[in-house]
PDB file of C-alpha atoms in Angstrom:
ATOM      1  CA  UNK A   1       6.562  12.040  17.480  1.00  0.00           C
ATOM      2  CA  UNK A   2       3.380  10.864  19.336  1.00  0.00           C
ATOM      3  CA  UNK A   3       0.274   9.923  17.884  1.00  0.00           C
ATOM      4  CA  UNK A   4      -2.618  12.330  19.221  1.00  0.00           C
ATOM      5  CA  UNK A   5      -5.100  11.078  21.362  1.00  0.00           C
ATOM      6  CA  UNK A   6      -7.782   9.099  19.550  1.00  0.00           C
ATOM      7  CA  UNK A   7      -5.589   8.833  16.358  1.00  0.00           C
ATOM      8  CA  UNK A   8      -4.259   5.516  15.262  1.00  0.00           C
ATOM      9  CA  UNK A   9      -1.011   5.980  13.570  1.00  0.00           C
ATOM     10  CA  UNK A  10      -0.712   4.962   9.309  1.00  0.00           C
ATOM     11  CA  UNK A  11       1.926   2.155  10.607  1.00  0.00           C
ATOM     12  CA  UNK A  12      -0.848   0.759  12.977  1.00  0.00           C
ATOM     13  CA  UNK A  13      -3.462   1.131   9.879  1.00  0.00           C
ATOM     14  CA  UNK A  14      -0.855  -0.785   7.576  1.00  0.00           C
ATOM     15  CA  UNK A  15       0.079  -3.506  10.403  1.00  0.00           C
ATOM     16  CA  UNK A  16      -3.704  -4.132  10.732  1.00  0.00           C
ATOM     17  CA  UNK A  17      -4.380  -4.447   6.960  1.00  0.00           C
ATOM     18  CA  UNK A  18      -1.648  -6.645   6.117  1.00  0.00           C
ATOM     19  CA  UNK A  19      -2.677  -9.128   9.060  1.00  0.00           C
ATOM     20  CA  UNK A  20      -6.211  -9.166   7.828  1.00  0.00           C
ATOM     21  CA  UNK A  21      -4.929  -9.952   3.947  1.00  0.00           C
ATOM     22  CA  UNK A  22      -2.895 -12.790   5.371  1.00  0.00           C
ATOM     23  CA  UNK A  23      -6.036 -14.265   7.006  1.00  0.00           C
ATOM     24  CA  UNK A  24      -8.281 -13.564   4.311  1.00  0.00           C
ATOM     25  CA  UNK A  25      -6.281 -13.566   0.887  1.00  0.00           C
ATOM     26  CA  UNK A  26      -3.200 -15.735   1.280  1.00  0.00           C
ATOM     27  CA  UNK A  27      -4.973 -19.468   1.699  1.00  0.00           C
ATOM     28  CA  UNK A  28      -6.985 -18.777  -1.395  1.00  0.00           C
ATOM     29  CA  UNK A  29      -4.045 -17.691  -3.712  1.00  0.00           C
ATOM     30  CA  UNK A  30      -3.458 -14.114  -3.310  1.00  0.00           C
ATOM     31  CA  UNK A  31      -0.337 -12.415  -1.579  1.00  0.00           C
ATOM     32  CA  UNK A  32       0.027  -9.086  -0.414  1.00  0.00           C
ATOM     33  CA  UNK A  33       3.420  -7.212   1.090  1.00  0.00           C
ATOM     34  CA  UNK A  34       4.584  -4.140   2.681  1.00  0.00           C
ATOM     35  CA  UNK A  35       6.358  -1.725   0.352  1.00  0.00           C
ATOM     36  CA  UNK A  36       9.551  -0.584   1.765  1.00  0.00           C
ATOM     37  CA  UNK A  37      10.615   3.185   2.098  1.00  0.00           C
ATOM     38  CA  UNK A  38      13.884   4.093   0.811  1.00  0.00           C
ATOM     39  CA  UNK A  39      16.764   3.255   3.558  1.00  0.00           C
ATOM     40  CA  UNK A  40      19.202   6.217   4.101  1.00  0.00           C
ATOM     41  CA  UNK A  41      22.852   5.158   4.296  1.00  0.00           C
ATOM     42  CA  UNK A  42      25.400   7.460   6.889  1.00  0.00           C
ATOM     43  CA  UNK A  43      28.655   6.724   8.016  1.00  0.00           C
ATOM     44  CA  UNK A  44      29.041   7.008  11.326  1.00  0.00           C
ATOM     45  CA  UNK A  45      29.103  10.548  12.961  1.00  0.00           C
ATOM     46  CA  UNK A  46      28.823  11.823   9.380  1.00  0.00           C
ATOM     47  CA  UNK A  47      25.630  13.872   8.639  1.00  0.00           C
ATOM     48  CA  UNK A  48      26.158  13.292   4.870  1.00  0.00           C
ATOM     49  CA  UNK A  49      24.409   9.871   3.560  1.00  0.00           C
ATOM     50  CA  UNK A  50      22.238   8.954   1.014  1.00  0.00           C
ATOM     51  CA  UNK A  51      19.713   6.929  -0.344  1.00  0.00           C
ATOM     52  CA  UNK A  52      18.742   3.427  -1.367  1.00  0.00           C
ATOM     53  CA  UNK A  53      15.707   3.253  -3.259  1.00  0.00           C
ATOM     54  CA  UNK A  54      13.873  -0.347  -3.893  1.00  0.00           C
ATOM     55  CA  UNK A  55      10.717   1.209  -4.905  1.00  0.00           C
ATOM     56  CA  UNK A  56       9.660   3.819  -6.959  1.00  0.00           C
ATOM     57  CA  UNK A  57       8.699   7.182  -5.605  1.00  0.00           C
ATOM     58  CA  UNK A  58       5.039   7.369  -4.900  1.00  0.00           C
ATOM     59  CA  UNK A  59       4.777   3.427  -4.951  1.00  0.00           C
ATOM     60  CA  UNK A  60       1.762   2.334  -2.107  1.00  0.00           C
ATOM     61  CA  UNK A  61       2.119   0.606   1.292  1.00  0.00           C
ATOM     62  CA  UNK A  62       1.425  -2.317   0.207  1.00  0.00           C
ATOM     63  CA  UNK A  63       2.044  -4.138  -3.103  1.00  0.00           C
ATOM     64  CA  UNK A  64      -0.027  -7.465  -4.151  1.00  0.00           C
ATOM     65  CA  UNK A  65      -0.890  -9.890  -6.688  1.00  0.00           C
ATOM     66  CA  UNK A  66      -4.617 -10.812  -5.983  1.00  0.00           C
ATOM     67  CA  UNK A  67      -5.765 -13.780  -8.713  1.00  0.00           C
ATOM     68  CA  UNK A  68      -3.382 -12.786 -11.197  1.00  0.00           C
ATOM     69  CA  UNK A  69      -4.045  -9.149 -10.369  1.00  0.00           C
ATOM     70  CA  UNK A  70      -1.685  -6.034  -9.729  1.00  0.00           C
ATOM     71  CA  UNK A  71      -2.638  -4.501  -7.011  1.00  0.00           C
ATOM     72  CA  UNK A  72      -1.504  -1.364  -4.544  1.00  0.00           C
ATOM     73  CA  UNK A  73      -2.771  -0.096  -1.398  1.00  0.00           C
ATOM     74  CA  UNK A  74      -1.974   3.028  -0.128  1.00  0.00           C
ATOM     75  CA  UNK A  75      -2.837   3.483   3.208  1.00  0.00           C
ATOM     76  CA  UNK A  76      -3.676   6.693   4.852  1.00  0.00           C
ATOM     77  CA  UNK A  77      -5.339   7.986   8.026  1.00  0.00           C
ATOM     78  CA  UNK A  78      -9.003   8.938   7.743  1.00  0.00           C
ATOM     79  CA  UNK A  79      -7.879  12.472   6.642  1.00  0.00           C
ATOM     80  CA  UNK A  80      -4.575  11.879   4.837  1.00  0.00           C
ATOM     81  CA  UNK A  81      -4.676  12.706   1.618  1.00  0.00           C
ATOM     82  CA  UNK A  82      -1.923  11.750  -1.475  1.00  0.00           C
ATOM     83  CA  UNK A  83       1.284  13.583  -2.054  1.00  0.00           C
ATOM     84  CA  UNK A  84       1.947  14.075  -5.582  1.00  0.00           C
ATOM     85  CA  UNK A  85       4.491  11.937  -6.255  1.00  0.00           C
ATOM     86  CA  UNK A  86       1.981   9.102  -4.902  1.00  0.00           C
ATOM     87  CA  UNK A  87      -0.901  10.683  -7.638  1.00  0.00           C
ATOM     88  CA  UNK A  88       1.667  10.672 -10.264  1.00  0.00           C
ATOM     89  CA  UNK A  89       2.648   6.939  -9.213  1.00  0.00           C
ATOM     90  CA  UNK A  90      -1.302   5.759  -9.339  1.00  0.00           C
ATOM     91  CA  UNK A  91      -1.859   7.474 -12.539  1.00  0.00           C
ATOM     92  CA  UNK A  92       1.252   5.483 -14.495  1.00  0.00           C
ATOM     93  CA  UNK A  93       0.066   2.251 -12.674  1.00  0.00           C
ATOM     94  CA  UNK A  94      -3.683   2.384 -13.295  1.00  0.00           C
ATOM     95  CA  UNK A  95      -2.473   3.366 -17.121  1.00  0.00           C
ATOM     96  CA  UNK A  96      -0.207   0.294 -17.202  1.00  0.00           C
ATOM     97  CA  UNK A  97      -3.092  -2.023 -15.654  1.00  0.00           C
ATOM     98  CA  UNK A  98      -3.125  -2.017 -11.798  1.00  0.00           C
ATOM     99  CA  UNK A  99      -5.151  -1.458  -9.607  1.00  0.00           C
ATOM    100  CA  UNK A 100      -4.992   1.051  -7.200  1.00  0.00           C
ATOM    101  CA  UNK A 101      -7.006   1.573  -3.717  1.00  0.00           C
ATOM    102  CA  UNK A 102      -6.541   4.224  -0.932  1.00  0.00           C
ATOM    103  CA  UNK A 103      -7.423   2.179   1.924  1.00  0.00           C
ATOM    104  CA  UNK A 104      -7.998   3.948   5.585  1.00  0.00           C
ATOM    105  CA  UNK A 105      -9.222   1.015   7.466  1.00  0.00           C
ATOM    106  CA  UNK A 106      -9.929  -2.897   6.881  1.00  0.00           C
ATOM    107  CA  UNK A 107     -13.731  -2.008   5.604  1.00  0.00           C
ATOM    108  CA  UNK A 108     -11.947  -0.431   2.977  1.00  0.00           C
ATOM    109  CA  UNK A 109      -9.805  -3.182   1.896  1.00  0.00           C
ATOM    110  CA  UNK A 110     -12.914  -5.263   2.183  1.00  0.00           C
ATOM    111  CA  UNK A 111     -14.978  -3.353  -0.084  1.00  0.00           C
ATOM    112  CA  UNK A 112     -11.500  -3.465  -2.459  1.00  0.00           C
ATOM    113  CA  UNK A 113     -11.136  -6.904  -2.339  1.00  0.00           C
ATOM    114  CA  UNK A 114     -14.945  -7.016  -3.799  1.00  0.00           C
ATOM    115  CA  UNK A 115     -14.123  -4.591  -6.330  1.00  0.00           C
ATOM    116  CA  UNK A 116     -11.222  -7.024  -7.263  1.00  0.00           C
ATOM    117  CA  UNK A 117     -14.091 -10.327  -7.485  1.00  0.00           C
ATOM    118  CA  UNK A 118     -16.186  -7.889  -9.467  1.00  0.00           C
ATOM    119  CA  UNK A 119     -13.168  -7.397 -12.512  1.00  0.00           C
ATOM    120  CA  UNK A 120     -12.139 -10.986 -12.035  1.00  0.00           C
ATOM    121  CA  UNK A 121     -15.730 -12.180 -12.470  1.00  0.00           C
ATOM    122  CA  UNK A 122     -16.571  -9.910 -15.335  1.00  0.00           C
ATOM    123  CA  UNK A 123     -13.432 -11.112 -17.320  1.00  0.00           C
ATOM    124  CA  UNK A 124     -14.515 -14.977 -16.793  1.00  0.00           C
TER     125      UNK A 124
END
């Protein structure tokens, strides 16, 4: 399916994000990666298949350790909003001790990554 006019697709959003953590996290001791969807498994001109999953359902985009941090990103499009496997998945990993961000845009990350300093300076 084709993106709308004017709308940037969530892949585009994610690309964009992870390029900008790379640049701005990774030489000072952070690291950030893409979560991976589960991969559907079909023998050929079968239509029955099924599923690998490597991550948990509901897990975010993207997956980091920022300063000794847990953190997830979910990325969404300035009007997507979270299933409820992905509400369920930020309410066990806030509860557990990570930190969790829906991100639409690299402002957004920015203004996490500050949020991030914040805890990590408050805990010095």
């Amino acid at each position: 399916m084709k993106p709308k006019l004017g709308k940037i697709p969530e892949k585009a959003i994610q690309a964009a994000i992870l390029d900008y953590l790379a640049l701005r996290v990774r030489p000072s001791g952070g690291m950030f990666w893409r979560a991976r969807p589960p991969q559907y498994i079909r023998a050929k001109g079968s239509n029955q298949g099924f599923a690998i999953h490597a991550t948990e359902p509901g897990m975010p985009d993207i997956m980091g350790c920022y300063y000794g941090l847990s953190v997830g990103l979910e990325v969404k499009t300035p009007t997507g909003t979270l299933r409820d496997t992905q509400v369920a998945f930020r309410e066990r990993y806030t509860r557990a001790g990570g930190h969790y961000f829906i991100v639409r845009s690299i402002p957004d990350t920015e203004k996490a990554l500050i949020k991030l300093d914040d805890i990590l300076e408050k805990n010095r």
